[in-house]
Amino acid sequence: MDFHLRRRMIDLLRELAPAEGYTLTPLADVRLLRSDRPLSRTPVLYEPGIVVVVQGRKRGLLGDEVFVYDAEHYLVVSVPVPFTMETDASAEEPLLAIYFRLDHGMAADLCMRIDERQGSSTASPRGLYASPMEDALAVSVLRLLEALARPPEADVLGPALVREIYYRILSGAQGGSLRAALAQQGKFGMVARAIRMIHSRYRDALSVDELADEAAMSAPTFHVHFRAMTGTSPMRYVQSTRLHQARLLMLREHATAAAAATAVGYESASQFSREFKRLFGRPPVEEVERMKRNFALPAAMTPSPYVSSH
């Protein structure tokens, strides 16, 4: 990336995100992220979206794979995948990033238009991948940041500039993988249906057989394809989804641990506490206090069918 372009992006993001945590923008599905300190391995659950890092570095660990997203790479999440994330940042060089929650309607329209001109993608769909930042995309991101720095422009030009960024990603070097994932064909699409079921019914006592039926697969086949796509087993995924939602309930709605446990489907408070600590490394109350101290977490974005960790 051109040095002067990157320097301008950093200056704008420092101005737009003066405090740690997530900062809202006039665009409902766009948030800015700042972190002034390194973050050790932390479980996260991103809903479908795109993370563009302007300064600093994040690493996502999913099974044996490591996904680096930094000033030279952006991250794409096409289906919610629980993974472990760590951050390189400091007060002198904070992590500065933009998070775009995926607008499926906009993406579907662009996919159709791109496929009409280039043909349908033959790439393999992927739930999570990091891709090199191309110059055209960097210029589009800078244009969006400049608009966000001028509120009237953000309101009027922002949606078109976000669409431009989507186009750059969907038509870029690895855009075929995202287009294939959004088309949700084949085994990928079948597992994606089961994932949507988990996110809409995480409170219920779901079984592997129910999820396999939703995916129109046998239980053994479903288990194999689910693990290949998410890096975990179906029941571990259900557990992770419940625990991430419980943490958000305690953080955003000030629910007690017992109330949050009940709300996400746990019948045993002690089991909830054990599994919460196993995932996040701290008991519920300590983890929520840590989040309050270290992260600004504004209200939820527009309603989403997916649970997420932010």
PDB file of C-alpha atoms in Angstrom:
ATOM      1  CA  MET A   1       0.000   0.000   0.000  1.00  0.00           C
ATOM      2  CA  ASP A   2       1.226   3.496  -0.834  1.00  0.00           C
ATOM      3  CA  PHE A   3       2.826   5.100   2.250  1.00  0.00           C
ATOM      4  CA  HIS A   4       1.019   8.444   1.927  1.00  0.00           C
ATOM      5  CA  LEU A   5      -2.341   6.756   1.381  1.00  0.00           C
ATOM      6  CA  ARG A   6      -1.856   4.588   4.463  1.00  0.00           C
ATOM      7  CA  ARG A   7      -0.686   7.571   6.531  1.00  0.00           C
ATOM      8  CA  ARG A   8      -3.849   9.456   5.575  1.00  0.00           C
ATOM      9  CA  MET A   9      -6.009   6.454   6.538  1.00  0.00           C
ATOM     10  CA  ILE A  10      -4.293   6.184   9.935  1.00  0.00           C
ATOM     11  CA  ASP A  11      -4.726   9.913  10.646  1.00  0.00           C
ATOM     12  CA  LEU A  12      -8.430   9.763   9.772  1.00  0.00           C
ATOM     13  CA  LEU A  13      -9.092   6.666  11.861  1.00  0.00           C
ATOM     14  CA  ARG A  14      -7.260   8.129  14.863  1.00  0.00           C
ATOM     15  CA  GLU A  15      -9.574  11.146  14.601  1.00  0.00           C
ATOM     16  CA  LEU A  16     -12.735   9.107  14.028  1.00  0.00           C
ATOM     17  CA  ALA A  17     -12.010   6.532  16.764  1.00  0.00           C
ATOM     18  CA  PRO A  18     -10.406   8.484  19.636  1.00  0.00           C
ATOM     19  CA  ALA A  19     -11.306   5.913  22.318  1.00  0.00           C
ATOM     20  CA  GLU A  20     -10.656   2.203  22.674  1.00  0.00           C
ATOM     21  CA  GLY A  21     -13.357  -0.224  21.626  1.00  0.00           C
ATOM     22  CA  TYR A  22     -15.978   0.059  18.922  1.00  0.00           C
ATOM     23  CA  THR A  23     -17.127   3.455  17.648  1.00  0.00           C
ATOM     24  CA  LEU A  24     -20.422   3.792  15.801  1.00  0.00           C
ATOM     25  CA  THR A  25     -20.644   5.604  12.465  1.00  0.00           C
ATOM     26  CA  PRO A  26     -23.621   7.140  10.630  1.00  0.00           C
ATOM     27  CA  LEU A  27     -23.739   3.888   8.614  1.00  0.00           C
ATOM     28  CA  ALA A  28     -25.642   1.212  10.540  1.00  0.00           C
ATOM     29  CA  ASP A  29     -23.436  -1.720   9.534  1.00  0.00           C
ATOM     30  CA  VAL A  30     -20.053   0.014   9.745  1.00  0.00           C
ATOM     31  CA  ARG A  31     -18.079   0.353  12.972  1.00  0.00           C
ATOM     32  CA  LEU A  32     -14.585   1.557  13.764  1.00  0.00           C
ATOM     33  CA  LEU A  33     -12.309  -0.312  16.142  1.00  0.00           C
ATOM     34  CA  ARG A  34      -9.392   0.950  18.185  1.00  0.00           C
ATOM     35  CA  SER A  35      -7.188  -0.954  20.644  1.00  0.00           C
ATOM     36  CA  ASP A  36      -4.268   0.674  22.461  1.00  0.00           C
ATOM     37  CA  ARG A  37      -2.881  -2.536  23.958  1.00  0.00           C
ATOM     38  CA  PRO A  38      -1.996  -6.035  22.835  1.00  0.00           C
ATOM     39  CA  LEU A  39      -4.647  -8.673  23.361  1.00  0.00           C
ATOM     40  CA  SER A  40      -3.737 -12.255  24.158  1.00  0.00           C
ATOM     41  CA  ARG A  41      -5.666 -15.144  22.673  1.00  0.00           C
ATOM     42  CA  THR A  42      -9.375 -14.474  23.073  1.00  0.00           C
ATOM     43  CA  PRO A  43     -12.346 -16.503  21.798  1.00  0.00           C
ATOM     44  CA  VAL A  44     -14.457 -14.544  19.304  1.00  0.00           C
ATOM     45  CA  LEU A  45     -17.519 -15.229  17.204  1.00  0.00           C
ATOM     46  CA  TYR A  46     -17.807 -12.870  14.255  1.00  0.00           C
ATOM     47  CA  GLU A  47     -21.045 -12.675  12.334  1.00  0.00           C
ATOM     48  CA  PRO A  48     -20.607 -12.457   8.538  1.00  0.00           C
ATOM     49  CA  GLY A  49     -18.575  -9.398   7.677  1.00  0.00           C
ATOM     50  CA  ILE A  50     -15.298  -7.828   6.612  1.00  0.00           C
ATOM     51  CA  VAL A  51     -12.493  -6.463   8.803  1.00  0.00           C
ATOM     52  CA  VAL A  52     -10.092  -3.961   7.231  1.00  0.00           C
ATOM     53  CA  VAL A  53      -7.072  -3.162   9.437  1.00  0.00           C
ATOM     54  CA  VAL A  54      -5.261   0.115   8.793  1.00  0.00           C
ATOM     55  CA  GLN A  55      -2.670  -0.133  11.566  1.00  0.00           C
ATOM     56  CA  GLY A  56      -1.634  -2.954  13.895  1.00  0.00           C
ATOM     57  CA  ARG A  57      -2.137  -6.658  13.388  1.00  0.00           C
ATOM     58  CA  LYS A  58      -4.672  -9.310  14.277  1.00  0.00           C
ATOM     59  CA  ARG A  59      -4.247 -13.056  14.036  1.00  0.00           C
ATOM     60  CA  GLY A  60      -7.118 -15.468  13.888  1.00  0.00           C
ATOM     61  CA  LEU A  61      -6.486 -19.093  14.813  1.00  0.00           C
ATOM     62  CA  LEU A  62      -8.882 -21.730  13.551  1.00  0.00           C
ATOM     63  CA  GLY A  63      -7.637 -25.257  14.130  1.00  0.00           C
ATOM     64  CA  ASP A  64      -4.196 -25.460  12.520  1.00  0.00           C
ATOM     65  CA  GLU A  65      -4.788 -22.407  10.304  1.00  0.00           C
ATOM     66  CA  VAL A  66      -3.590 -18.889  11.104  1.00  0.00           C
ATOM     67  CA  PHE A  67      -5.251 -15.903   9.419  1.00  0.00           C
ATOM     68  CA  VAL A  68      -3.266 -12.667   9.598  1.00  0.00           C
ATOM     69  CA  TYR A  69      -5.179  -9.449   8.986  1.00  0.00           C
ATOM     70  CA  ASP A  70      -3.176  -6.261   9.076  1.00  0.00           C
ATOM     71  CA  ALA A  71      -2.491  -3.205   6.917  1.00  0.00           C
ATOM     72  CA  GLU A  72      -1.686  -5.538   4.011  1.00  0.00           C
ATOM     73  CA  HIS A  73      -4.539  -8.038   4.467  1.00  0.00           C
ATOM     74  CA  TYR A  74      -8.248  -7.891   5.241  1.00  0.00           C
ATOM     75  CA  LEU A  75     -10.410 -10.614   6.795  1.00  0.00           C
ATOM     76  CA  VAL A  76     -13.631 -11.979   5.306  1.00  0.00           C
ATOM     77  CA  VAL A  77     -16.162 -13.989   7.328  1.00  0.00           C
ATOM     78  CA  SER A  78     -18.943 -15.506   5.207  1.00  0.00           C
ATOM     79  CA  VAL A  79     -20.528 -17.627   7.963  1.00  0.00           C
ATOM     80  CA  PRO A  80     -20.155 -17.197  11.737  1.00  0.00           C
ATOM     81  CA  VAL A  81     -17.072 -19.157  12.759  1.00  0.00           C
ATOM     82  CA  PRO A  82     -15.870 -19.310  16.390  1.00  0.00           C
ATOM     83  CA  PHE A  83     -12.110 -18.857  16.454  1.00  0.00           C
ATOM     84  CA  THR A  84      -9.354 -17.490  18.678  1.00  0.00           C
ATOM     85  CA  MET A  85      -7.986 -14.020  18.015  1.00  0.00           C
ATOM     86  CA  GLU A  86      -4.939 -12.106  19.261  1.00  0.00           C
ATOM     87  CA  THR A  87      -3.931  -8.505  18.620  1.00  0.00           C
ATOM     88  CA  ASP A  88      -0.642  -6.608  18.268  1.00  0.00           C
ATOM     89  CA  ALA A  89      -1.127  -2.994  19.366  1.00  0.00           C
ATOM     90  CA  SER A  90       0.301  -0.313  21.650  1.00  0.00           C
ATOM     91  CA  ALA A  91      -0.571   3.179  22.853  1.00  0.00           C
ATOM     92  CA  GLU A  92       1.979   4.586  20.387  1.00  0.00           C
ATOM     93  CA  GLU A  93       0.668   2.511  17.456  1.00  0.00           C
ATOM     94  CA  PRO A  94      -2.876   1.470  18.294  1.00  0.00           C
ATOM     95  CA  LEU A  95      -4.741  -1.104  16.281  1.00  0.00           C
ATOM     96  CA  LEU A  96      -7.095   0.801  13.966  1.00  0.00           C
ATOM     97  CA  ALA A  97      -9.657  -1.088  11.920  1.00  0.00           C
ATOM     98  CA  ILE A  98     -13.032  -0.893  10.189  1.00  0.00           C
ATOM     99  CA  TYR A  99     -15.665  -3.583  10.624  1.00  0.00           C
ATOM    100  CA  PHE A 100     -18.350  -4.017   7.969  1.00  0.00           C
ATOM    101  CA  ARG A 101     -21.226  -6.275   8.935  1.00  0.00           C
ATOM    102  CA  LEU A 102     -22.217  -8.099   5.784  1.00  0.00           C
ATOM    103  CA  ASP A 103     -25.236  -6.648   3.994  1.00  0.00           C
ATOM    104  CA  HIS A 104     -26.498  -9.806   2.307  1.00  0.00           C
ATOM    105  CA  GLY A 105     -28.899  -7.934   0.026  1.00  0.00           C
ATOM    106  CA  MET A 106     -26.199  -5.643  -1.333  1.00  0.00           C
ATOM    107  CA  ALA A 107     -23.733  -8.512  -1.662  1.00  0.00           C
ATOM    108  CA  ALA A 108     -26.275 -10.704  -3.481  1.00  0.00           C
ATOM    109  CA  ASP A 109     -27.044  -7.945  -5.995  1.00  0.00           C
ATOM    110  CA  LEU A 110     -23.338  -7.367  -6.673  1.00  0.00           C
ATOM    111  CA  CYS A 111     -22.677 -11.114  -6.961  1.00  0.00           C
ATOM    112  CA  MET A 112     -25.387 -11.379  -9.615  1.00  0.00           C
ATOM    113  CA  ARG A 113     -23.983  -8.456 -11.581  1.00  0.00           C
ATOM    114  CA  ILE A 114     -20.400  -9.745 -11.372  1.00  0.00           C
ATOM    115  CA  ASP A 115     -21.416 -13.276 -12.351  1.00  0.00           C
ATOM    116  CA  GLU A 116     -23.352 -11.932 -15.350  1.00  0.00           C
ATOM    117  CA  ARG A 117     -20.131 -10.409 -16.653  1.00  0.00           C
ATOM    118  CA  GLN A 118     -17.495 -12.877 -15.423  1.00  0.00           C
ATOM    119  CA  GLY A 119     -19.470 -16.107 -15.119  1.00  0.00           C
ATOM    120  CA  SER A 120     -20.311 -17.938 -11.899  1.00  0.00           C
ATOM    121  CA  SER A 121     -17.421 -18.511  -9.538  1.00  0.00           C
ATOM    122  CA  THR A 122     -15.696 -21.890  -9.659  1.00  0.00           C
ATOM    123  CA  ALA A 123     -13.721 -21.134  -6.472  1.00  0.00           C
ATOM    124  CA  SER A 124     -14.286 -23.180  -3.345  1.00  0.00           C
ATOM    125  CA  PRO A 125     -16.477 -21.394  -0.772  1.00  0.00           C
ATOM    126  CA  ARG A 126     -14.749 -20.601   2.517  1.00  0.00           C
ATOM    127  CA  GLY A 127     -16.217 -19.539   5.843  1.00  0.00           C
ATOM    128  CA  LEU A 128     -13.154 -17.487   6.815  1.00  0.00           C
ATOM    129  CA  TYR A 129     -10.162 -16.186   4.888  1.00  0.00           C
ATOM    130  CA  ALA A 130      -7.590 -13.379   4.803  1.00  0.00           C
ATOM    131  CA  SER A 131      -6.763 -11.724   1.497  1.00  0.00           C
ATOM    132  CA  PRO A 132      -4.096  -9.216   0.372  1.00  0.00           C
ATOM    133  CA  MET A 133      -5.208  -5.590   0.334  1.00  0.00           C
ATOM    134  CA  GLU A 134      -5.291  -4.478  -3.290  1.00  0.00           C
ATOM    135  CA  ASP A 135      -4.536  -0.870  -4.240  1.00  0.00           C
ATOM    136  CA  ALA A 136      -8.012  -0.201  -5.646  1.00  0.00           C
ATOM    137  CA  LEU A 137      -9.614  -1.422  -2.426  1.00  0.00           C
ATOM    138  CA  ALA A 138      -7.291   0.739  -0.296  1.00  0.00           C
ATOM    139  CA  VAL A 139      -8.304   3.819  -2.301  1.00  0.00           C
ATOM    140  CA  SER A 140     -11.995   2.967  -1.822  1.00  0.00           C
ATOM    141  CA  VAL A 141     -11.498   2.555   1.938  1.00  0.00           C
ATOM    142  CA  LEU A 142      -9.747   5.934   2.118  1.00  0.00           C
ATOM    143  CA  ARG A 143     -12.661   7.558   0.274  1.00  0.00           C
ATOM    144  CA  LEU A 144     -15.075   6.101   2.842  1.00  0.00           C
ATOM    145  CA  LEU A 145     -12.984   7.367   5.775  1.00  0.00           C
ATOM    146  CA  GLU A 146     -12.844  10.841   4.229  1.00  0.00           C
ATOM    147  CA  ALA A 147     -16.630  10.818   3.918  1.00  0.00           C
ATOM    148  CA  LEU A 148     -17.056   9.622   7.522  1.00  0.00           C
ATOM    149  CA  ALA A 149     -14.924  12.567   8.661  1.00  0.00           C
ATOM    150  CA  ARG A 150     -17.494  14.902   7.076  1.00  0.00           C
ATOM    151  CA  PRO A 151     -20.937  13.893   8.433  1.00  0.00           C
ATOM    152  CA  PRO A 152     -23.046  15.315   5.565  1.00  0.00           C
ATOM    153  CA  GLU A 153     -20.948  13.296   3.109  1.00  0.00           C
ATOM    154  CA  ALA A 154     -21.214  10.185   5.269  1.00  0.00           C
ATOM    155  CA  ASP A 155     -25.008  10.308   5.090  1.00  0.00           C
ATOM    156  CA  VAL A 156     -25.213  11.037   1.373  1.00  0.00           C
ATOM    157  CA  LEU A 157     -22.194   9.237  -0.098  1.00  0.00           C
ATOM    158  CA  GLY A 158     -21.511   6.595   2.545  1.00  0.00           C
ATOM    159  CA  PRO A 159     -23.836   3.844   1.258  1.00  0.00           C
ATOM    160  CA  ALA A 160     -22.447   4.133  -2.272  1.00  0.00           C
ATOM    161  CA  LEU A 161     -18.868   4.043  -0.973  1.00  0.00           C
ATOM    162  CA  VAL A 162     -19.610   0.892   1.073  1.00  0.00           C
ATOM    163  CA  ARG A 163     -21.067  -0.668  -2.068  1.00  0.00           C
ATOM    164  CA  GLU A 164     -17.863   0.241  -3.902  1.00  0.00           C
ATOM    165  CA  ILE A 165     -15.819  -1.528  -1.214  1.00  0.00           C
ATOM    166  CA  TYR A 166     -18.037  -4.631  -1.513  1.00  0.00           C
ATOM    167  CA  TYR A 167     -17.504  -4.592  -5.260  1.00  0.00           C
ATOM    168  CA  ARG A 168     -13.705  -4.405  -4.871  1.00  0.00           C
ATOM    169  CA  ILE A 169     -13.744  -7.410  -2.535  1.00  0.00           C
ATOM    170  CA  LEU A 170     -16.252  -9.513  -4.498  1.00  0.00           C
ATOM    171  CA  SER A 171     -14.428  -8.919  -7.784  1.00  0.00           C
ATOM    172  CA  GLY A 172     -10.908  -9.099  -6.305  1.00  0.00           C
ATOM    173  CA  ALA A 173      -8.360 -11.894  -6.309  1.00  0.00           C
ATOM    174  CA  GLN A 174     -10.260 -14.029  -3.775  1.00  0.00           C
ATOM    175  CA  GLY A 175     -13.709 -12.598  -4.404  1.00  0.00           C
ATOM    176  CA  GLY A 176     -14.747 -15.842  -6.057  1.00  0.00           C
ATOM    177  CA  SER A 177     -14.515 -17.652  -2.712  1.00  0.00           C
ATOM    178  CA  LEU A 178     -16.859 -15.146  -1.083  1.00  0.00           C
ATOM    179  CA  ARG A 179     -19.282 -15.197  -4.034  1.00  0.00           C
ATOM    180  CA  ALA A 180     -19.344 -18.993  -3.895  1.00  0.00           C
ATOM    181  CA  ALA A 181     -19.967 -18.885  -0.149  1.00  0.00           C
ATOM    182  CA  LEU A 182     -22.786 -16.373  -0.506  1.00  0.00           C
ATOM    183  CA  ALA A 183     -24.387 -18.570  -3.178  1.00  0.00           C
ATOM    184  CA  GLN A 184     -24.450 -21.312  -0.508  1.00  0.00           C
ATOM    185  CA  GLN A 185     -24.483 -24.177  -2.932  1.00  0.00           C
ATOM    186  CA  GLY A 186     -23.463 -27.774  -2.285  1.00  0.00           C
ATOM    187  CA  LYS A 187     -22.237 -29.013   1.075  1.00  0.00           C
ATOM    188  CA  PHE A 188     -21.245 -25.499   2.184  1.00  0.00           C
ATOM    189  CA  GLY A 189     -24.813 -24.269   1.772  1.00  0.00           C
ATOM    190  CA  MET A 190     -26.225 -27.315   3.518  1.00  0.00           C
ATOM    191  CA  VAL A 191     -24.035 -26.768   6.587  1.00  0.00           C
ATOM    192  CA  ALA A 192     -24.802 -23.025   6.473  1.00  0.00           C
ATOM    193  CA  ARG A 193     -28.504 -23.845   6.883  1.00  0.00           C
ATOM    194  CA  ALA A 194     -27.717 -25.773  10.065  1.00  0.00           C
ATOM    195  CA  ILE A 195     -25.619 -22.847  11.348  1.00  0.00           C
ATOM    196  CA  ARG A 196     -28.542 -20.476  10.834  1.00  0.00           C
ATOM    197  CA  MET A 197     -30.706 -22.925  12.776  1.00  0.00           C
ATOM    198  CA  ILE A 198     -28.234 -22.898  15.675  1.00  0.00           C
ATOM    199  CA  HIS A 199     -28.227 -19.097  15.817  1.00  0.00           C
ATOM    200  CA  SER A 200     -32.012 -18.860  15.746  1.00  0.00           C
ATOM    201  CA  ARG A 201     -32.608 -21.698  18.238  1.00  0.00           C
ATOM    202  CA  TYR A 202     -29.522 -21.735  20.475  1.00  0.00           C
ATOM    203  CA  ARG A 203     -31.786 -21.802  23.565  1.00  0.00           C
ATOM    204  CA  ASP A 204     -33.248 -25.147  22.499  1.00  0.00           C
ATOM    205  CA  ALA A 205     -31.811 -28.569  23.261  1.00  0.00           C
ATOM    206  CA  LEU A 206     -30.630 -29.142  19.705  1.00  0.00           C
ATOM    207  CA  SER A 207     -29.208 -32.510  18.741  1.00  0.00           C
ATOM    208  CA  VAL A 208     -26.767 -33.481  16.009  1.00  0.00           C
ATOM    209  CA  ASP A 209     -29.567 -35.468  14.345  1.00  0.00           C
ATOM    210  CA  GLU A 210     -31.805 -32.366  14.178  1.00  0.00           C
ATOM    211  CA  LEU A 211     -29.006 -30.280  12.718  1.00  0.00           C
ATOM    212  CA  ALA A 212     -28.098 -33.016  10.229  1.00  0.00           C
ATOM    213  CA  ASP A 213     -31.745 -33.177   9.128  1.00  0.00           C
ATOM    214  CA  GLU A 214     -31.739 -29.415   8.566  1.00  0.00           C
ATOM    215  CA  ALA A 215     -28.637 -29.859   6.400  1.00  0.00           C
ATOM    216  CA  ALA A 216     -30.206 -32.856   4.603  1.00  0.00           C
ATOM    217  CA  MET A 217     -27.246 -35.082   5.505  1.00  0.00           C
ATOM    218  CA  SER A 218     -26.669 -38.179   7.546  1.00  0.00           C
ATOM    219  CA  ALA A 219     -25.321 -37.426  11.022  1.00  0.00           C
ATOM    220  CA  PRO A 220     -21.797 -38.802  10.315  1.00  0.00           C
ATOM    221  CA  THR A 221     -21.513 -36.911   7.003  1.00  0.00           C
ATOM    222  CA  PHE A 222     -22.824 -33.717   8.588  1.00  0.00           C
ATOM    223  CA  HIS A 223     -20.320 -33.965  11.424  1.00  0.00           C
ATOM    224  CA  VAL A 224     -17.409 -34.236   8.968  1.00  0.00           C
ATOM    225  CA  HIS A 225     -18.505 -31.301   6.799  1.00  0.00           C
ATOM    226  CA  PHE A 226     -19.427 -29.148   9.787  1.00  0.00           C
ATOM    227  CA  ARG A 227     -16.001 -29.575  11.347  1.00  0.00           C
ATOM    228  CA  ALA A 228     -14.265 -28.887   8.016  1.00  0.00           C
ATOM    229  CA  MET A 229     -16.193 -25.625   7.676  1.00  0.00           C
ATOM    230  CA  THR A 230     -16.068 -24.333  11.257  1.00  0.00           C
ATOM    231  CA  GLY A 231     -13.087 -26.069  12.847  1.00  0.00           C
ATOM    232  CA  THR A 232     -15.254 -27.480  15.631  1.00  0.00           C
ATOM    233  CA  SER A 233     -17.986 -30.023  16.280  1.00  0.00           C
ATOM    234  CA  PRO A 234     -21.705 -29.138  16.028  1.00  0.00           C
ATOM    235  CA  MET A 235     -22.294 -29.414  19.786  1.00  0.00           C
ATOM    236  CA  ARG A 236     -19.191 -27.354  20.607  1.00  0.00           C
ATOM    237  CA  TYR A 237     -20.493 -24.745  18.187  1.00  0.00           C
ATOM    238  CA  VAL A 238     -23.882 -24.686  19.930  1.00  0.00           C
ATOM    239  CA  GLN A 239     -22.119 -24.292  23.282  1.00  0.00           C
ATOM    240  CA  SER A 240     -19.901 -21.467  22.009  1.00  0.00           C
ATOM    241  CA  THR A 241     -22.894 -19.631  20.532  1.00  0.00           C
ATOM    242  CA  ARG A 242     -24.782 -19.844  23.831  1.00  0.00           C
ATOM    243  CA  LEU A 243     -21.811 -18.614  25.863  1.00  0.00           C
ATOM    244  CA  HIS A 244     -21.050 -15.672  23.569  1.00  0.00           C
ATOM    245  CA  GLN A 245     -24.708 -14.634  23.752  1.00  0.00           C
ATOM    246  CA  ALA A 246     -24.699 -14.965  27.538  1.00  0.00           C
ATOM    247  CA  ARG A 247     -21.640 -12.723  27.789  1.00  0.00           C
ATOM    248  CA  LEU A 248     -23.369 -10.071  25.673  1.00  0.00           C
ATOM    249  CA  LEU A 249     -26.499 -10.265  27.841  1.00  0.00           C
ATOM    250  CA  MET A 250     -24.411  -9.684  30.969  1.00  0.00           C
ATOM    251  CA  LEU A 251     -22.445  -6.881  29.354  1.00  0.00           C
ATOM    252  CA  ARG A 252     -25.163  -5.008  27.461  1.00  0.00           C
ATOM    253  CA  GLU A 253     -28.279  -5.764  29.491  1.00  0.00           C
ATOM    254  CA  HIS A 254     -26.635  -6.160  32.919  1.00  0.00           C
ATOM    255  CA  ALA A 255     -28.105  -9.633  33.338  1.00  0.00           C
ATOM    256  CA  THR A 256     -26.837 -11.721  36.227  1.00  0.00           C
ATOM    257  CA  ALA A 257     -24.899 -14.871  35.408  1.00  0.00           C
ATOM    258  CA  ALA A 258     -27.865 -16.979  36.529  1.00  0.00           C
ATOM    259  CA  ALA A 259     -30.318 -15.005  34.358  1.00  0.00           C
ATOM    260  CA  ALA A 260     -27.999 -15.139  31.346  1.00  0.00           C
ATOM    261  CA  ALA A 261     -27.512 -18.892  31.784  1.00  0.00           C
ATOM    262  CA  THR A 262     -31.263 -19.474  31.789  1.00  0.00           C
ATOM    263  CA  ALA A 263     -31.793 -17.146  28.821  1.00  0.00           C
ATOM    264  CA  VAL A 264     -29.414 -19.121  26.610  1.00  0.00           C
ATOM    265  CA  GLY A 265     -30.757 -22.538  27.550  1.00  0.00           C
ATOM    266  CA  TYR A 266     -28.723 -23.765  30.516  1.00  0.00           C
ATOM    267  CA  GLU A 267     -30.623 -25.618  33.224  1.00  0.00           C
ATOM    268  CA  SER A 268     -27.609 -25.835  35.546  1.00  0.00           C
ATOM    269  CA  ALA A 269     -25.903 -22.632  36.730  1.00  0.00           C
ATOM    270  CA  SER A 270     -22.822 -24.583  37.806  1.00  0.00           C
ATOM    271  CA  GLN A 271     -22.483 -26.199  34.377  1.00  0.00           C
ATOM    272  CA  PHE A 272     -22.827 -22.758  32.777  1.00  0.00           C
ATOM    273  CA  SER A 273     -20.071 -21.339  34.998  1.00  0.00           C
ATOM    274  CA  ARG A 274     -17.732 -24.261  34.266  1.00  0.00           C
ATOM    275  CA  GLU A 275     -18.213 -24.059  30.506  1.00  0.00           C
ATOM    276  CA  PHE A 276     -17.994 -20.245  30.515  1.00  0.00           C
ATOM    277  CA  LYS A 277     -14.665 -20.326  32.343  1.00  0.00           C
ATOM    278  CA  ARG A 278     -13.366 -23.077  30.055  1.00  0.00           C
ATOM    279  CA  LEU A 279     -14.099 -20.927  26.969  1.00  0.00           C
ATOM    280  CA  PHE A 280     -13.172 -17.443  28.189  1.00  0.00           C
ATOM    281  CA  GLY A 281     -10.595 -18.304  30.848  1.00  0.00           C
ATOM    282  CA  ARG A 282     -12.431 -16.431  33.621  1.00  0.00           C
ATOM    283  CA  PRO A 283     -15.648 -16.823  35.628  1.00  0.00           C
ATOM    284  CA  PRO A 284     -18.604 -14.851  34.196  1.00  0.00           C
ATOM    285  CA  VAL A 285     -18.426 -11.874  36.589  1.00  0.00           C
ATOM    286  CA  GLU A 286     -14.660 -11.439  36.115  1.00  0.00           C
ATOM    287  CA  GLU A 287     -14.922 -11.674  32.331  1.00  0.00           C
ATOM    288  CA  VAL A 288     -17.680  -9.073  32.137  1.00  0.00           C
ATOM    289  CA  GLU A 289     -15.719  -6.717  34.403  1.00  0.00           C
ATOM    290  CA  ARG A 290     -12.672  -7.167  32.167  1.00  0.00           C
ATOM    291  CA  MET A 291     -14.771  -6.319  29.098  1.00  0.00           C
ATOM    292  CA  LYS A 292     -16.160  -3.209  30.769  1.00  0.00           C
ATOM    293  CA  ARG A 293     -12.672  -2.009  31.736  1.00  0.00           C
ATOM    294  CA  ASN A 294     -10.988  -2.664  28.419  1.00  0.00           C
ATOM    295  CA  PHE A 295     -13.588  -2.252  25.690  1.00  0.00           C
ATOM    296  CA  ALA A 296     -16.176   0.294  24.711  1.00  0.00           C
ATOM    297  CA  LEU A 297     -19.052  -1.772  23.377  1.00  0.00           C
ATOM    298  CA  PRO A 298     -21.864   0.368  21.965  1.00  0.00           C
ATOM    299  CA  ALA A 299     -25.407  -0.829  21.458  1.00  0.00           C
ATOM    300  CA  ALA A 300     -26.107  -3.573  18.967  1.00  0.00           C
ATOM    301  CA  MET A 301     -26.252  -2.744  15.283  1.00  0.00           C
ATOM    302  CA  THR A 302     -29.446  -3.254  13.324  1.00  0.00           C
ATOM    303  CA  PRO A 303     -31.091  -6.617  14.151  1.00  0.00           C
ATOM    304  CA  SER A 304     -29.158  -9.677  13.005  1.00  0.00           C
ATOM    305  CA  PRO A 305     -30.083 -13.352  12.705  1.00  0.00           C
ATOM    306  CA  TYR A 306     -26.666 -14.253  14.145  1.00  0.00           C
ATOM    307  CA  VAL A 307     -25.147 -14.192  17.611  1.00  0.00           C
ATOM    308  CA  SER A 308     -21.728 -12.530  17.736  1.00  0.00           C
ATOM    309  CA  SER A 309     -19.098 -11.584  20.306  1.00  0.00           C
ATOM    310  CA  HIS A 310     -19.507  -7.817  19.741  1.00  0.00           C
TER     311      HIS A 310
END
